[in-house]
mmCIF file with all atom_site columns, C-alpha atoms in Angstrom:
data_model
loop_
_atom_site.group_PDB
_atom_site.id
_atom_site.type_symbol
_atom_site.label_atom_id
_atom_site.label_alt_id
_atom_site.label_comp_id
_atom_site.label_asym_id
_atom_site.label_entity_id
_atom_site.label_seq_id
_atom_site.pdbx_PDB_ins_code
_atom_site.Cartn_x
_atom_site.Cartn_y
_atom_site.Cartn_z
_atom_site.occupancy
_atom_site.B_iso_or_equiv
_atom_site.pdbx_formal_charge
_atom_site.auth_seq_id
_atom_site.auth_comp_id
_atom_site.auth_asym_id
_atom_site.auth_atom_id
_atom_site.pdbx_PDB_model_num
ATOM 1   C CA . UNK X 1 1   ? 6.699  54.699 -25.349 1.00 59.00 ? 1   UNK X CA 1
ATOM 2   C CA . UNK X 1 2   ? 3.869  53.081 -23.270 1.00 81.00 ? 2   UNK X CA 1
ATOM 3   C CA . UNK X 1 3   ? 5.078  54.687 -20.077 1.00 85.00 ? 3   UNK X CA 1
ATOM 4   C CA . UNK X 1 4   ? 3.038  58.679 -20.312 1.00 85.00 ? 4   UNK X CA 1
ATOM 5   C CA . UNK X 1 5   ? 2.194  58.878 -16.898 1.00 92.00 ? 5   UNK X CA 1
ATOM 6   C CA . UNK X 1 6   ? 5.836  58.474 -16.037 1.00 95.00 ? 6   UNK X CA 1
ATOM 7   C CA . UNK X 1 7   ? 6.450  60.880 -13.206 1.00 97.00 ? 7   UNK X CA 1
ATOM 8   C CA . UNK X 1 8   ? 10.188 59.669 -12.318 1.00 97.00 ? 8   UNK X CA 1
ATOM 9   C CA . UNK X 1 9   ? 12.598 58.077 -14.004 1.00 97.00 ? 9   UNK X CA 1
ATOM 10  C CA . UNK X 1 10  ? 15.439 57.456 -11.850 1.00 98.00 ? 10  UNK X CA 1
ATOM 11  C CA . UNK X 1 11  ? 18.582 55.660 -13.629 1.00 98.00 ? 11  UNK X CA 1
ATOM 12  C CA . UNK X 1 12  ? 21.382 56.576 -10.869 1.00 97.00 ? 12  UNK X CA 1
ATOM 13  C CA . UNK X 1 13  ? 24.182 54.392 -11.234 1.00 97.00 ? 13  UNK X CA 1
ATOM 14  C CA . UNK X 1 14  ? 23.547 52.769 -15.179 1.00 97.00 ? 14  UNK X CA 1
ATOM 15  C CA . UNK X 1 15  ? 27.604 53.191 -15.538 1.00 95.00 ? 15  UNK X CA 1
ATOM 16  C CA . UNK X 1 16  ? 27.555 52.080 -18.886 1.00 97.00 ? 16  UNK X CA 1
ATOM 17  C CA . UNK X 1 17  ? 24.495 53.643 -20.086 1.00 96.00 ? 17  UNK X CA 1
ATOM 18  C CA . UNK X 1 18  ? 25.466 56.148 -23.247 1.00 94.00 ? 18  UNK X CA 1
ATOM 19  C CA . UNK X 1 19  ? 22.549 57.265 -24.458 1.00 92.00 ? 19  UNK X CA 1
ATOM 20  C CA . UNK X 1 20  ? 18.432 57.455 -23.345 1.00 94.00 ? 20  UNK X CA 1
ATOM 21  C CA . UNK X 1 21  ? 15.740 56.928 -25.125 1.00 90.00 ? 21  UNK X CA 1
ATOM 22  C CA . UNK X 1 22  ? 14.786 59.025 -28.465 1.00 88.00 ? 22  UNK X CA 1
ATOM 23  C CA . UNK X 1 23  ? 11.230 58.973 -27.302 1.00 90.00 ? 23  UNK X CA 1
ATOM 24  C CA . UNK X 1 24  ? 11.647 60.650 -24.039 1.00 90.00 ? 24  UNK X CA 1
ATOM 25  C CA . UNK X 1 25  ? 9.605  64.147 -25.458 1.00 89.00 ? 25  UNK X CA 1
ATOM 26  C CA . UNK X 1 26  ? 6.526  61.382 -24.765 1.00 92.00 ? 26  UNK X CA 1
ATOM 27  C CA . UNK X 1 27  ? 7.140  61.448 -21.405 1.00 93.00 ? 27  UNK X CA 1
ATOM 28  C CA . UNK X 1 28  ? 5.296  65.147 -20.840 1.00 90.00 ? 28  UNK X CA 1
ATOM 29  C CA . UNK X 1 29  ? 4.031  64.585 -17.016 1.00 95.00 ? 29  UNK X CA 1
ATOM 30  C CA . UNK X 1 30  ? 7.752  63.474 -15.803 1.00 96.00 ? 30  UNK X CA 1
ATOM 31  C CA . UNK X 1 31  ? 9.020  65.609 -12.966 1.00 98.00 ? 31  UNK X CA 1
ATOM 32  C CA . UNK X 1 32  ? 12.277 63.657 -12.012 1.00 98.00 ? 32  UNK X CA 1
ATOM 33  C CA . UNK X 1 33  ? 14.378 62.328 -14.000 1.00 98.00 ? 33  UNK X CA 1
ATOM 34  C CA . UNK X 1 34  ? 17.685 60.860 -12.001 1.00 98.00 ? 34  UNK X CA 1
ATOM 35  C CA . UNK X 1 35  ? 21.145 60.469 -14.018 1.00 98.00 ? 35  UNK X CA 1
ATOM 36  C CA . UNK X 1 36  ? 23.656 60.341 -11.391 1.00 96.00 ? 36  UNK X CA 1
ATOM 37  C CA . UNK X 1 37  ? 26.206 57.652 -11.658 1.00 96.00 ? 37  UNK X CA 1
ATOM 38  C CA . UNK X 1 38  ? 25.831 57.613 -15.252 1.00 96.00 ? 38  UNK X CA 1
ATOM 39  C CA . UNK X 1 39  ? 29.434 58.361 -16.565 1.00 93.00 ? 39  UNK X CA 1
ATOM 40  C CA . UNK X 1 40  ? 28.895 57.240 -19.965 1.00 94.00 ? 40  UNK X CA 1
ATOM 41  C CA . UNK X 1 41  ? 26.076 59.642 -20.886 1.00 94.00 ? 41  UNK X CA 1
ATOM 42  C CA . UNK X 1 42  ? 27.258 61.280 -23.858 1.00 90.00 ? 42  UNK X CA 1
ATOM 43  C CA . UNK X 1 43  ? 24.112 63.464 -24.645 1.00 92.00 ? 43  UNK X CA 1
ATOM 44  C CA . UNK X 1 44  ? 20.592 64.429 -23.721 1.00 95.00 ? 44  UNK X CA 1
ATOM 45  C CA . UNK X 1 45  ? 18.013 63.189 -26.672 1.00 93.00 ? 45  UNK X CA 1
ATOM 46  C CA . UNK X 1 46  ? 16.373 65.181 -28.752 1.00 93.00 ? 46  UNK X CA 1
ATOM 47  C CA . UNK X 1 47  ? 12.790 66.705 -27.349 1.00 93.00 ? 47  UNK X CA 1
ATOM 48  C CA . UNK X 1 48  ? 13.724 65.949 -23.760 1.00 95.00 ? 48  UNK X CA 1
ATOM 49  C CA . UNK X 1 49  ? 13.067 70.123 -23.906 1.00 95.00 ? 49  UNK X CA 1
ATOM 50  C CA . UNK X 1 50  ? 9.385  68.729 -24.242 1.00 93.00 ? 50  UNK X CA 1
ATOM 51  C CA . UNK X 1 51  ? 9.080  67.712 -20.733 1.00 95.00 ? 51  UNK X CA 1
ATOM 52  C CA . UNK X 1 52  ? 8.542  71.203 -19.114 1.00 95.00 ? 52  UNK X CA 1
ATOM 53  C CA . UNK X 1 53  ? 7.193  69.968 -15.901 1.00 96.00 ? 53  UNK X CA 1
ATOM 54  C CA . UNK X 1 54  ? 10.412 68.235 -15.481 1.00 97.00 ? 54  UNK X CA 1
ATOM 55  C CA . UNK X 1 55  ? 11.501 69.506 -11.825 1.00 98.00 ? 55  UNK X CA 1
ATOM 56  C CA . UNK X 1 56  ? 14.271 67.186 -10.697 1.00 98.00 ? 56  UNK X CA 1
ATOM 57  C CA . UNK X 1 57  ? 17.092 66.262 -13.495 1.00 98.00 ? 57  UNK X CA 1
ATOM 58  C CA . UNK X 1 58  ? 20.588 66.295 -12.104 1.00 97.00 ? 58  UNK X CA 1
ATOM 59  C CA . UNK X 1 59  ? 22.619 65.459 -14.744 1.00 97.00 ? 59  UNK X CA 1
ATOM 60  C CA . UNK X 1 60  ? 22.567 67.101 -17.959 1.00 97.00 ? 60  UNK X CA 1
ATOM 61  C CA . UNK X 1 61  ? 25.057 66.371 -20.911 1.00 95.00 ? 61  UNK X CA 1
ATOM 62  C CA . UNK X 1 62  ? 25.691 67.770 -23.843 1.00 93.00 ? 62  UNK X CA 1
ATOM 63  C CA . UNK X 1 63  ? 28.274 67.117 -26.508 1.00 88.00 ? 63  UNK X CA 1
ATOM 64  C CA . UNK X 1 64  ? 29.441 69.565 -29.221 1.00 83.00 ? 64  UNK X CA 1
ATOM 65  C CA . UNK X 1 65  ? 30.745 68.763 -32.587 1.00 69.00 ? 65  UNK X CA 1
ATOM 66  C CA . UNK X 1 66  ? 34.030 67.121 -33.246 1.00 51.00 ? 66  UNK X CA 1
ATOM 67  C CA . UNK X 1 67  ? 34.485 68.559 -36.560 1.00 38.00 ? 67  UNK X CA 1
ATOM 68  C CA . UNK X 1 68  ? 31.452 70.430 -38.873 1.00 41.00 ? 68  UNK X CA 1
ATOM 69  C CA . UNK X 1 69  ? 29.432 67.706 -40.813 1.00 41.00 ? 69  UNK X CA 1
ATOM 70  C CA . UNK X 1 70  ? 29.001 64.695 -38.479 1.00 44.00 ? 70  UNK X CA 1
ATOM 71  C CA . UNK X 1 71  ? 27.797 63.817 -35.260 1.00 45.00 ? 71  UNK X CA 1
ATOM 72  C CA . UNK X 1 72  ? 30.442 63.278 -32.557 1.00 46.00 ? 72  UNK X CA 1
ATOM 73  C CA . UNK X 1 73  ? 28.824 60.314 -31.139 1.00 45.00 ? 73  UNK X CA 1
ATOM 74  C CA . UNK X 1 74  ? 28.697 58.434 -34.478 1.00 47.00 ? 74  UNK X CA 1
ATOM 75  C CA . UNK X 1 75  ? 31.039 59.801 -37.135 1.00 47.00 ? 75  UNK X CA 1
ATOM 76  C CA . UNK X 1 76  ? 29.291 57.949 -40.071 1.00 47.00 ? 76  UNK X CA 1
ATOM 77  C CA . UNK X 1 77  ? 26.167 59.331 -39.849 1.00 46.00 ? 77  UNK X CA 1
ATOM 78  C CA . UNK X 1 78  ? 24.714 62.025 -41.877 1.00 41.00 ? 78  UNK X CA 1
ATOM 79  C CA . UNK X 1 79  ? 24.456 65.716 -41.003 1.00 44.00 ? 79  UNK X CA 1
ATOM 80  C CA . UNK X 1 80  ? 20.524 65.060 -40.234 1.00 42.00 ? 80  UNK X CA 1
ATOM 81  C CA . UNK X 1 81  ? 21.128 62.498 -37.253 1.00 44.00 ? 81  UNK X CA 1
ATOM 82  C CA . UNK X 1 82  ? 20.522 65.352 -34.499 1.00 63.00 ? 82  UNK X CA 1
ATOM 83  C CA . UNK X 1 83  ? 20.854 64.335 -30.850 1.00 79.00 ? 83  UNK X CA 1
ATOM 84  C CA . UNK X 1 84  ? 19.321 67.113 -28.077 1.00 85.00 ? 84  UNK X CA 1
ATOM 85  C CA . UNK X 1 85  ? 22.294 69.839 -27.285 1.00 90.00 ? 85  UNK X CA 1
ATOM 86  C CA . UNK X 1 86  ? 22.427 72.976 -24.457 1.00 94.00 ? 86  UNK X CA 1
ATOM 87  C CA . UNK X 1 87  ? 18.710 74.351 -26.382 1.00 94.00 ? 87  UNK X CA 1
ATOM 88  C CA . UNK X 1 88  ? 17.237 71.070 -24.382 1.00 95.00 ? 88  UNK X CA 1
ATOM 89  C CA . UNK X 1 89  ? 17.646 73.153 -21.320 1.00 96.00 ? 89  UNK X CA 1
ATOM 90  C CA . UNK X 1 90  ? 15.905 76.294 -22.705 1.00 96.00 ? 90  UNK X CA 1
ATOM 91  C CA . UNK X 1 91  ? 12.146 75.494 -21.728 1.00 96.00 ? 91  UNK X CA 1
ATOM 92  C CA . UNK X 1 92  ? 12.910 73.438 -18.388 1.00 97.00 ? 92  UNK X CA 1
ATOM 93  C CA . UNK X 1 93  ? 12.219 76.559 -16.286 1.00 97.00 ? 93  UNK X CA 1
ATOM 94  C CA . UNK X 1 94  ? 11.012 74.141 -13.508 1.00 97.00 ? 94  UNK X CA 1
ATOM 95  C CA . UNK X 1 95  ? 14.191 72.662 -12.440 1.00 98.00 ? 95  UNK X CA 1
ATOM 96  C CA . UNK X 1 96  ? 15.142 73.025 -8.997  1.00 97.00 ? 96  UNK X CA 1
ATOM 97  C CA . UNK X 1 97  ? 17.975 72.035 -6.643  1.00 97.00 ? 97  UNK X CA 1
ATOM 98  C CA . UNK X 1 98  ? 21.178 71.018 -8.179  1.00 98.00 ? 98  UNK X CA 1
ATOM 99  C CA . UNK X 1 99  ? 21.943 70.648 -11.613 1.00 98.00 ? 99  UNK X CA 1
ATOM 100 C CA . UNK X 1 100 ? 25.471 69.330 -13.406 1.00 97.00 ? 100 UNK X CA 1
ATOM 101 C CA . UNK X 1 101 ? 26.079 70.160 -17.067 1.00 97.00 ? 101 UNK X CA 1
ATOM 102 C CA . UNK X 1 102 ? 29.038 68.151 -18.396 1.00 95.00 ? 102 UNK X CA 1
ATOM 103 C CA . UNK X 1 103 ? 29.992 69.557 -21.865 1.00 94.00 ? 103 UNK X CA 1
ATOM 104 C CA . UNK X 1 104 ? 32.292 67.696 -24.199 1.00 90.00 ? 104 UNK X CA 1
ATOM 105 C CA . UNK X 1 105 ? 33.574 68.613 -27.699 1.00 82.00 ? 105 UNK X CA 1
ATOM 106 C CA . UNK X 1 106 ? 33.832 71.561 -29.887 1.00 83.00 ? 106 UNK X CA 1
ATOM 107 C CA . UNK X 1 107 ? 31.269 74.601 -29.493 1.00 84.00 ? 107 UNK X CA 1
ATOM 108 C CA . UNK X 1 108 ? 30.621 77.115 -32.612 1.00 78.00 ? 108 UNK X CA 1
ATOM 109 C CA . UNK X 1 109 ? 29.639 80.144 -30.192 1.00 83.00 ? 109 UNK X CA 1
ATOM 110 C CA . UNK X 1 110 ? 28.442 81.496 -27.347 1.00 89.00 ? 110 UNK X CA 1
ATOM 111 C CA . UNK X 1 111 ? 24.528 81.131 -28.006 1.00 91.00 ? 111 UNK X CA 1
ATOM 112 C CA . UNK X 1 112 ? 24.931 77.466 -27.712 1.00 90.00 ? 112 UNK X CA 1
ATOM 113 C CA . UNK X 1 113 ? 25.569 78.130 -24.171 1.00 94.00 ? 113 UNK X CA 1
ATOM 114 C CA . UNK X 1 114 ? 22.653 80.767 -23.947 1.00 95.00 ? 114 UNK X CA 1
ATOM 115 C CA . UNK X 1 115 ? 20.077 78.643 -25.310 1.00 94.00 ? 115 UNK X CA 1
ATOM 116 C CA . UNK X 1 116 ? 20.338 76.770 -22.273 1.00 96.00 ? 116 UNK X CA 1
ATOM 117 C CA . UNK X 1 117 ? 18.859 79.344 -20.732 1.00 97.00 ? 117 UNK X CA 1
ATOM 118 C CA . UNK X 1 118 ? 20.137 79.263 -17.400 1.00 96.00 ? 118 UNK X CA 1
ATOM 119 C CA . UNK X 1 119 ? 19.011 82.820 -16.187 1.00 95.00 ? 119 UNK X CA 1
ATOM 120 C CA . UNK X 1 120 ? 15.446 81.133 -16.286 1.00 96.00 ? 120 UNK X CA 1
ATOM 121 C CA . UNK X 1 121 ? 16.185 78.663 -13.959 1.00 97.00 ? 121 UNK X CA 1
ATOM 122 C CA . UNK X 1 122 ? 14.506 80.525 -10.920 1.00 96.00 ? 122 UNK X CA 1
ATOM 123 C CA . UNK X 1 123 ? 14.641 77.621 -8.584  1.00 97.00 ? 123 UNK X CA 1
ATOM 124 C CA . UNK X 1 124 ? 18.000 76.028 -9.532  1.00 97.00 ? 124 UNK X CA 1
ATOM 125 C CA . UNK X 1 125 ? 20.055 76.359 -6.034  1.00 97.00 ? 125 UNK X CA 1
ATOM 126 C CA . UNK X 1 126 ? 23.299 74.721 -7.148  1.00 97.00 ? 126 UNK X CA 1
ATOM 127 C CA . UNK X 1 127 ? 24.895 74.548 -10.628 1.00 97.00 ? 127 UNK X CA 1
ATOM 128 C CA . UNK X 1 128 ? 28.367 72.386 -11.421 1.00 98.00 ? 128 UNK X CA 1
ATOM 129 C CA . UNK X 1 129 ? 29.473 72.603 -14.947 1.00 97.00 ? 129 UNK X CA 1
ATOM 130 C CA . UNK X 1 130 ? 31.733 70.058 -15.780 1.00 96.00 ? 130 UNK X CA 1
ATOM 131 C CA . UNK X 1 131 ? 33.832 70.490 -18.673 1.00 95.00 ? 131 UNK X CA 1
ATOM 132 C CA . UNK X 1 132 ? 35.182 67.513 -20.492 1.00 93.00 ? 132 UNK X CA 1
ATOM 133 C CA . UNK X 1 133 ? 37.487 68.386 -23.241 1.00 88.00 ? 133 UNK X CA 1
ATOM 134 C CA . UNK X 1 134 ? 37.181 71.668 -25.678 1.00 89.00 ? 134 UNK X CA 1
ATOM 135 C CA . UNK X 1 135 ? 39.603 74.576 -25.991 1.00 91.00 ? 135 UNK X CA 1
ATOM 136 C CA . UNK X 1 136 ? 40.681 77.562 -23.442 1.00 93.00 ? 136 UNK X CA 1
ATOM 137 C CA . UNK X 1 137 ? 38.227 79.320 -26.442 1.00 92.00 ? 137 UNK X CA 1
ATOM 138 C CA . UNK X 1 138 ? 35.314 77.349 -26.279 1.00 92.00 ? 138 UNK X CA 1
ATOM 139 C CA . UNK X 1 139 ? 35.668 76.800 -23.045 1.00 94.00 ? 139 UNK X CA 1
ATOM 140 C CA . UNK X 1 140 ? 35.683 80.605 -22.174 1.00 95.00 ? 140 UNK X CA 1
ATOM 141 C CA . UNK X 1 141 ? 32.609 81.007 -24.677 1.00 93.00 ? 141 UNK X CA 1
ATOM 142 C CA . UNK X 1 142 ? 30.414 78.592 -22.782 1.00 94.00 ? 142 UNK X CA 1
ATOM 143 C CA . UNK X 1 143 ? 30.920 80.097 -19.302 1.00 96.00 ? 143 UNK X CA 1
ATOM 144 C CA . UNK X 1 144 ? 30.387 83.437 -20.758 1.00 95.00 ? 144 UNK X CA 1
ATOM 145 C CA . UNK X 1 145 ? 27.015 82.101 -22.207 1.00 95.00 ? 145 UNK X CA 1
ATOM 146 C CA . UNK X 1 146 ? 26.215 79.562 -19.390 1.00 95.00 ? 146 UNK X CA 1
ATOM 147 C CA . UNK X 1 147 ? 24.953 83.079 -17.230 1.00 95.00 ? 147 UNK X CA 1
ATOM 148 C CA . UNK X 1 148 ? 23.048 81.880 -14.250 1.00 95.00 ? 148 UNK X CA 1
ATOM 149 C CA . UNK X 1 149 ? 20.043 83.055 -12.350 1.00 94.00 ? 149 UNK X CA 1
ATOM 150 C CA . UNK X 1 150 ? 20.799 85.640 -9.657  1.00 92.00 ? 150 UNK X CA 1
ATOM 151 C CA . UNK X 1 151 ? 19.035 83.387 -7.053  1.00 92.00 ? 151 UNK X CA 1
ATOM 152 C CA . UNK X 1 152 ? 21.868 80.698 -7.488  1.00 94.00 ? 152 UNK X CA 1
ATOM 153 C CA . UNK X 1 153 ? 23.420 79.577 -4.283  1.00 96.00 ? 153 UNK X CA 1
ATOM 154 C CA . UNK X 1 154 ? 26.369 77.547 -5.382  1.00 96.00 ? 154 UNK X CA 1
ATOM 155 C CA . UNK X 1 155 ? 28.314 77.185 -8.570  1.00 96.00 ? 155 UNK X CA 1
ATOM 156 C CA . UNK X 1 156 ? 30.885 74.251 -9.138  1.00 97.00 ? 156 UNK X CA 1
ATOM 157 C CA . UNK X 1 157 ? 33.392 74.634 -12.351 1.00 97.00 ? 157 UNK X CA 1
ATOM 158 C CA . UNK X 1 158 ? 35.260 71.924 -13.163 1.00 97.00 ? 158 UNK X CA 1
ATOM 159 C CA . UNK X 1 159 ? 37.993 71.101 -15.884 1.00 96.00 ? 159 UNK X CA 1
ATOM 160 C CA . UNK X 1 160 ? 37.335 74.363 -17.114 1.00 96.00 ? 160 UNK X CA 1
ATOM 161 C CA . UNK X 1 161 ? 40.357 75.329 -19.653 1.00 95.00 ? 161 UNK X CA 1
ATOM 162 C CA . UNK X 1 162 ? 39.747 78.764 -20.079 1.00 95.00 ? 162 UNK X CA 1
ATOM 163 C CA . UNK X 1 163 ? 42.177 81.994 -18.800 1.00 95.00 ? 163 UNK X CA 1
ATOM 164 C CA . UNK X 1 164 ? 39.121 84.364 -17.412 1.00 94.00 ? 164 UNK X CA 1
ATOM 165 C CA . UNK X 1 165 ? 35.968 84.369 -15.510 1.00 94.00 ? 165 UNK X CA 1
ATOM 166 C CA . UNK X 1 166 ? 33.014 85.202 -16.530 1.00 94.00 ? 166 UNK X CA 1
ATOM 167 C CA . UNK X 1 167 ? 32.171 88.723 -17.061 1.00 93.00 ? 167 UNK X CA 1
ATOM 168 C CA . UNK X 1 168 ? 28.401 88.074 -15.237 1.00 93.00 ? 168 UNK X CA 1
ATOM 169 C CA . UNK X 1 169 ? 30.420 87.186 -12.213 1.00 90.00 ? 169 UNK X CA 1
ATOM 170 C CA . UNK X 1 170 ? 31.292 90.976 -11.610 1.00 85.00 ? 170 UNK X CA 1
ATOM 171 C CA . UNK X 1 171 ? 27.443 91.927 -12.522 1.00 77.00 ? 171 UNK X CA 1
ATOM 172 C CA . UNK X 1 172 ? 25.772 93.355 -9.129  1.00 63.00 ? 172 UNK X CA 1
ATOM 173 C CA . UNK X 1 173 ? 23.270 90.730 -9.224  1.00 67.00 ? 173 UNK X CA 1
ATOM 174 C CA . UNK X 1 174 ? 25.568 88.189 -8.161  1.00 59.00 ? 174 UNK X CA 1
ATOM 175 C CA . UNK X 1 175 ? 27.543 89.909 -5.828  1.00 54.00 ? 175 UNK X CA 1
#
């Protein structure tokens, strides 16, 4: 990738973009990176947890596995094609503003959620999660693990399947 002293990267309204580029972990000095409109997006690439100075990204997605062995987004590849998951989000501790995570597909457990490390995300004002797909189960897992910082002004939940709230809603710090 030629473009390192990329700061933003705005893409709003590719409808038929699926996928970015597997190089974006080059792109260390971008602080906005603009995915709204994109409907197709079916998953963040691998590294984009590289770009830690990465301020402004309003559109996250993630996609779980189908079935154990094969990548969701193309079932014959091998078990080492690896696209980025919820972990992408663990190191972006600069994001501010809004945020949407759309999550599609199966989920193994709750520390998929965790590992997006939302409680870090000091600055993050407004958080939808949009989920697209997956079982009352998985459904209920990720919320459980999707906790949010305290300082959160606004959370969105959409197409969620699951029968209870989170139990961090009831925690003190958000009340």
């Amino acid at each position: 990738m030629k473009l390192i002293n990329l700061l933003c990267l705005d893409l709003s309204g590719c409808f038929n973009l699926q996928e970015l580029t597997r190089d974006m972990s080059k792109l260390v000095k971008l602080r906005e990176l603009r995915l709204r409109g994109c409907r197709k997006l079916r998953h963040m690439p691998m590294g984009l947890g590289n770009c830690t100075g990465l301020q402004k990204l309003d559109v996250f997605a993630a996609k779980g596995r189908s079935f154990s062995g094969t990548n969701p987004n193309h079932p014959g590849d091998s078990d080492d094609y690896e696209v980025g998951g919820l972990a992408e989000l663990n190191r972006l501790n600069n994001l501010e503003g809004k945020l949407l995570i759309k999550v599609d597909g199966t989920w193994s457990s709750e520390s998929e959620a965790r590992a997006a490390n939302l409680r870090g995300k000091e600055k993050l004002t407004e958080l939808k999660i949009n989920f697209i797909g997956g079982s009352s189960r998985d459904n209920e897992m990720l919320l459980e693990g999707f906790q949010p910082n305290a300082n959160l002004r606004e959370l969105w939940i959409y197409g969620y399947r699951g029968e209870r709230i989170p139990s961090w809603i009831d925690d003190n710090d958000y009340l």
